[in-house]
Amino acid sequence: MSTTIGDVLSYQQVLERFDPVIGLEVHVELSTATKMFCGCPTGFGAEPNSQVCPVCLGLPGALPVVNAVAVESAMRIGLALNCDIAQSCRFARKNYFYPDMPKNFQTSQYDEPIAYGGYLDVEYDDGAGGTATYRVEIERAHMEEDAGKLTHVGGSTGRIHGADYSLIDYNRAGIPLIEIVTRPLVGVGEHAPAIARAYVSALRDLTRALGVSDARMEQGSLRCDANVSLRARAGTDRLGAEQAVVPLGTRTETKNVNSLRSVERAVAYEMTRHGAVLSSGASVLQETRHWHEDTGSTTSGRPKSDADDYRYFPEPDLAPIAPSRERVEELRATLPEPPGQRRKRLQGEWGASDLDMRDVVGAGALDLIDASVLAGASPAGARKWWMGEVLRRANADGRELADVPLTPEQVAGLDAMVTAGRLTDAMARQVLDGVLAGEGDPEQVADARGLRLVRDDGALQAAVDTVITANPAVADKVRGGKVQAAGALIGQVMKEMRGQADAAKARQLILATLGVVDG
């Protein structure tokens, strides 16, 4: 980022004059069967306003009941983030009016969160071809309910300003949320955007590993609010003594950023925008901002409220939650291997390079490859199929690997057939076509389509003799020392055998029949 455009400084200019400080608030929708305070289902994509009841619609006299599974999911997230679990905590009412909150308040936690005081070590790209580690300190992780979804119709931005009218879907209202709030990340310097991205990515991997959320940012089940501020660079006074600690600058909060790439870009953009404002002598306004993926910029939302503005008070309809220490330890025992540690272990077991693992993780293939290996595939074979042919097809269809109708067991079966010499790679791709078309497992598809590698040397020799007889000019070239000309004969043999011959074996037989010694 080296250009100066309009109301921003270049990235390098910002770093020369200021120290960035960032804070991240990540909302994770829990994948419980029912909502946080009622029995309504939580399935994604249902008809608007079809998953609602008097409780999540905030109708008078409707009383909430806490979802016990959501509470335990929150505790498991807190434990995985090295947090302390509160011996007693309670819900509060966060009061504000907005159409997507039918009660005109959000049931959340304020001064008594269920988890607090943790950390998460994240690896990030250091910009020099390597990685580094930053410890992100966690202030709190608290439970709350999600709001409904507004769709603004008309206008050019999809936002309320300029819209003709708005539609409200309350299906999402009341879905359990965990909000994970970091302490200010200081000392991040030029790596602030990369660290922000790495942290959100690590949280996504962690919540998926815990099995508490699908953490699909494109569906809104994991959303990031990115807080950015700049402060003057520390220095020395005229006598050479260190100046006092430089206070934090005014922050802005870019709301509901919904992709890892956008998290990184939004932090970088806000740094350059803040830098331009401060360098002009003006003050940064504490506000929420909207991220625009198409332009790579943010626009003003509303002045940012402080906690006092929400008039928090304890929720009178819900009793405090007091998890026993025994239950906390039972939940601690259910924690899976940390995702970063697991990646390093699998990398060693698979003999994969750093670049290989980066690509595997980026493609969302880690779990699929691991499951395929556990089902009997070789690590190299599992990587080859998932990261090659299957990924190509997923990209062509515009979907995630996990959404391809293919199981790790089927990939293991396909790999086994190739390893055993029963299929060539070309035949295996045809089998894969059949599996994806719903024709059955690899064995069934291979049998139904007649895809089996011919192991009968007699049949293969007969095909070789036929092809040599039919192509005397090419055969003479091979006899004359132009071994590469055998490729044309191999192609004819494969055609004669309907693609069911071993090309390497066919080559050996062709050269032997023509009396040519290879190499």
XYZ file of N, CA, C and O in Angstrom, residues 33-114:
328
model
N -29.529 -26.657 18.398
C -30.752 -26.995 17.667
C -31.834 -25.948 17.862
O -32.685 -25.739 16.989
N -31.803 -25.261 19.008
C -32.824 -24.265 19.311
C -32.163 -22.964 19.748
O -30.968 -22.906 20.018
N -32.980 -21.924 19.842
C -32.474 -20.587 20.146
C -32.040 -20.456 21.608
O -32.181 -21.378 22.401
N -31.512 -19.282 21.944
C -30.912 -19.067 23.256
C -31.933 -19.107 24.382
O -31.649 -19.635 25.465
N -33.134 -18.580 24.136
C -34.095 -18.465 25.231
C -35.464 -19.047 24.895
O -36.432 -18.802 25.613
N -35.566 -19.796 23.794
C -36.832 -20.407 23.438
C -36.572 -21.685 22.648
O -35.427 -22.026 22.364
N -37.631 -22.367 22.246
C -37.480 -23.644 21.561
C -37.554 -23.553 20.055
O -37.667 -24.587 19.381
N -37.466 -22.363 19.491
C -37.526 -22.218 18.031
C -36.285 -22.815 17.381
O -35.176 -22.680 17.896
N -36.428 -23.435 16.198
C -35.268 -23.999 15.498
C -34.356 -22.916 14.953
O -34.759 -21.749 14.816
N -33.135 -23.308 14.615
C -32.109 -22.346 14.210
C -31.566 -22.592 12.809
O -30.542 -22.037 12.436
N -32.251 -23.427 12.021
C -31.744 -23.773 10.695
C -31.566 -22.557 9.808
O -32.407 -21.649 9.787
N -30.466 -22.545 9.041
C -30.160 -21.425 8.145
C -30.957 -21.567 6.850
O -31.101 -22.654 6.304
N -31.477 -20.455 6.360
C -32.114 -20.438 5.053
C -33.593 -20.762 5.044
O -34.173 -20.956 3.963
N -34.229 -20.831 6.201
C -35.666 -21.116 6.242
C -36.464 -19.916 5.726
O -35.944 -18.798 5.615
N -37.720 -20.149 5.412
C -38.591 -19.061 4.960
C -38.612 -17.952 6.015
O -38.659 -18.231 7.215
N -38.556 -16.688 5.597
C -38.533 -15.580 6.563
C -39.676 -15.683 7.569
O -40.815 -16.005 7.216
N -39.326 -15.428 8.820
C -40.289 -15.367 9.924
C -41.076 -16.666 10.107
O -42.212 -16.653 10.590
N -40.432 -17.787 9.777
C -41.064 -19.088 9.973
C -40.533 -19.797 11.213
O -41.057 -20.842 11.594
N -39.479 -19.240 11.837
C -38.872 -19.845 13.017
C -38.916 -18.849 14.175
O -37.890 -18.404 14.682
N -40.115 -18.481 14.557
C -40.319 -17.466 15.588
C -41.426 -17.909 16.532
O -42.243 -18.770 16.215
N -41.430 -17.282 17.718
C -42.456 -17.564 18.722
C -42.618 -16.316 19.587
O -41.877 -15.333 19.419
N -43.546 -16.306 20.519
C -43.731 -15.112 21.355
C -42.476 -14.684 22.107
O -42.275 -13.483 22.341
N -41.595 -15.642 22.485
C -40.391 -15.268 23.240
C -39.431 -14.484 22.362
O -38.999 -13.378 22.709
N -39.051 -15.050 21.185
C -38.052 -14.351 20.367
C -38.653 -13.166 19.616
O -37.912 -12.324 19.090
N -39.991 -13.047 19.593
C -40.621 -11.855 19.041
C -40.853 -10.785 20.096
O -41.327 -9.691 19.776
N -40.546 -11.113 21.363
C -40.677 -10.124 22.415
C -42.106 -9.754 22.750
O -42.382 -8.618 23.152
N -43.020 -10.684 22.600
C -44.423 -10.370 22.894
C -44.647 -10.276 24.405
O -43.985 -10.963 25.187
N -45.565 -9.442 24.836
C -45.802 -9.245 26.279
C -46.134 -10.555 26.982
O -46.917 -11.372 26.488
N -45.541 -10.758 28.149
C -45.829 -11.916 28.969
C -45.028 -13.157 28.628
O -45.089 -14.148 29.361
N -44.260 -13.135 27.531
C -43.453 -14.305 27.154
C -42.172 -14.318 27.979
O -41.469 -13.304 28.061
N -41.862 -15.453 28.587
C -40.704 -15.540 29.477
C -39.612 -16.429 28.877
O -39.897 -17.490 28.325
N -38.358 -16.001 28.997
C -37.244 -16.769 28.420
C -36.810 -17.911 29.333
O -36.997 -17.874 30.550
N -36.211 -18.940 28.715
C -35.581 -20.051 29.430
C -34.213 -20.271 28.797
O -34.108 -20.373 27.569
N -33.171 -20.352 29.603
C -31.805 -20.431 29.086
C -31.545 -21.795 28.437
O -31.918 -22.842 28.961
N -30.894 -21.770 27.291
C -30.481 -22.976 26.570
C -29.223 -23.544 27.236
O -28.150 -22.952 27.157
N -29.351 -24.691 27.897
C -28.226 -25.257 28.647
C -27.070 -25.657 27.735
O -25.890 -25.522 28.107
N -27.376 -26.140 26.525
C -26.309 -26.524 25.590
C -25.499 -25.296 25.184
O -24.266 -25.349 25.075
N -26.174 -24.174 24.979
C -25.468 -22.935 24.624
C -24.540 -22.495 25.748
O -23.413 -22.036 25.497
N -24.984 -22.633 26.981
C -24.138 -22.257 28.118
C -22.879 -23.123 28.159
O -21.768 -22.629 28.350
N -23.041 -24.426 27.960
C -21.874 -25.310 27.998
C -20.965 -25.069 26.796
O -19.736 -25.169 26.912
N -21.536 -24.737 25.643
C -20.711 -24.377 24.494
C -19.892 -23.131 24.787
O -18.718 -23.042 24.418
N -20.513 -22.163 25.463
C -19.790 -20.939 25.831
C -18.639 -21.256 26.771
O -17.534 -20.700 26.637
N -18.870 -22.149 27.719
C -17.798 -22.508 28.650
C -16.667 -23.231 27.930
O -15.483 -22.991 28.212
N -16.992 -24.084 26.970
C -15.943 -24.787 26.231
C -15.113 -23.815 25.394
O -13.896 -23.946 25.296
N -15.773 -22.824 24.799
C -15.024 -21.787 24.069
C -14.100 -21.049 25.026
O -12.919 -20.821 24.733
N -14.625 -20.661 26.185
C -13.801 -19.960 27.165
C -12.608 -20.782 27.607
O -11.487 -20.271 27.700
N -12.811 -22.056 27.858
C -11.704 -22.923 28.284
C -10.674 -23.064 27.172
O -9.463 -23.048 27.427
N -11.126 -23.197 25.931
C -10.198 -23.322 24.813
C -9.395 -22.050 24.602
O -8.293 -22.087 24.043
N -9.936 -20.919 25.064
C -9.230 -19.634 24.971
C -8.447 -19.325 26.245
O -8.019 -18.191 26.448
N -8.261 -20.332 27.080
C -7.469 -20.195 28.307
C -8.067 -19.177 29.271
O -7.339 -18.514 30.032
N -9.384 -19.055 29.256
C -10.075 -18.111 30.136
C -10.410 -18.761 31.482
O -10.464 -19.989 31.612
N -10.695 -17.913 32.445
C -11.322 -18.348 33.688
C -12.828 -18.408 33.449
O -13.399 -17.551 32.756
N -13.472 -19.414 34.039
C -14.921 -19.539 33.935
C -15.534 -19.004 35.227
O -15.142 -19.405 36.328
N -16.471 -18.090 35.080
C -17.072 -17.445 36.253
C -17.784 -18.463 37.132
O -18.444 -19.372 36.635
N -17.627 -18.297 38.445
C -18.364 -19.164 39.367
C -19.832 -18.786 39.413
O -20.684 -19.611 39.729
N -20.115 -17.537 39.078
C -21.498 -17.084 38.975
C -21.547 -15.922 38.005
O -20.654 -15.055 38.017
N -22.511 -15.926 37.126
C -22.664 -14.815 36.185
C -24.147 -14.657 35.878
O -24.958 -15.533 36.186
N -24.500 -13.562 35.268
C -25.914 -13.324 35.001
C -26.069 -12.563 33.686
O -25.110 -11.995 33.151
N -27.302 -12.569 33.205
C -27.629 -11.848 31.985
C -28.084 -10.430 32.326
O -28.506 -10.147 33.447
N -27.979 -9.570 31.328
C -28.395 -8.180 31.491
C -29.194 -7.752 30.267
O -29.132 -8.385 29.203
N -29.939 -6.684 30.413
C -30.652 -6.102 29.293
C -29.842 -4.935 28.730
O -29.518 -3.987 29.447
N -29.527 -5.031 27.449
C -28.819 -3.963 26.740
C -29.875 -3.209 25.937
O -30.406 -3.710 24.943
N -30.191 -2.017 26.372
C -31.352 -1.314 25.845
C -31.002 -0.421 24.656
O -30.157 0.469 24.756
N -31.619 -0.716 23.540
C -31.551 0.199 22.403
C -32.685 -0.141 21.445
O -33.155 -1.279 21.400
N -33.117 0.855 20.711
C -34.211 0.632 19.765
C -33.639 0.478 18.369
O -32.884 1.316 17.887
N -34.013 -0.609 17.726
C -33.724 -0.809 16.314
C -34.707 -1.856 15.823
O -35.063 -2.779 16.574
N -35.184 -1.766 14.598
C -36.251 -2.667 14.152
C -35.917 -4.152 14.223
O -36.830 -4.977 14.322
N -34.623 -4.514 14.135
C -34.295 -5.941 14.157
C -34.253 -6.508 15.575
O -33.993 -7.696 15.766
N -34.510 -5.669 16.600
C -34.601 -6.133 17.989
C -36.045 -5.974 18.454
O -36.449 -4.889 18.907
N -36.860 -7.007 18.319
C -38.299 -6.836 18.599
C -38.607 -6.474 20.036
O -39.666 -5.906 20.325
N -37.697 -6.808 20.995
C -37.960 -6.483 22.402
C -37.526 -5.067 22.762
O -37.797 -4.586 23.865
N -36.792 -4.417 21.831
C -36.165 -3.118 22.091
C -35.049 -3.213 23.128
O -34.601 -2.206 23.668
N -34.606 -4.424 23.423
C -33.385 -4.635 24.200
C -32.820 -5.987 23.785
O -33.534 -6.861 23.286
N -31.531 -6.122 23.975
C -30.853 -7.394 23.690
C -30.473 -8.045 25.011
O -29.905 -7.389 25.891
N -30.815 -9.313 25.161
C -30.382 -10.035 26.347
C -28.929 -10.450 26.152
O -28.607 -11.220 25.243
N -28.058 -9.902 26.980
C -26.620 -10.089 26.824
C -26.007 -10.241 28.214
O -26.712 -10.477 29.205
N -24.704 -10.142 28.293
C -24.015 -10.081 29.581
C -23.175 -8.805 29.599
O -22.593 -8.431 28.579
N -23.108 -8.194 30.757
C -22.391 -6.920 30.854
C -21.207 -7.039 31.800
O -20.093 -7.338 31.385
N -21.437 -6.857 33.082
C -20.328 -6.825 34.035
C -19.992 -8.206 34.586
O -19.040 -8.359 35.342
N -20.748 -9.227 34.189
C -20.498 -10.576 34.684
C -20.489 -11.573 33.521
O -21.416 -12.360 33.352
N -19.448 -11.564 32.703
C -19.377 -12.513 31.587
C -19.086 -13.926 32.079
O -18.539 -14.113 33.173
N -19.414 -14.899 31.276
C -19.197 -16.284 31.681
C -17.725 -16.676 31.621
O -17.275 -17.566 32.341
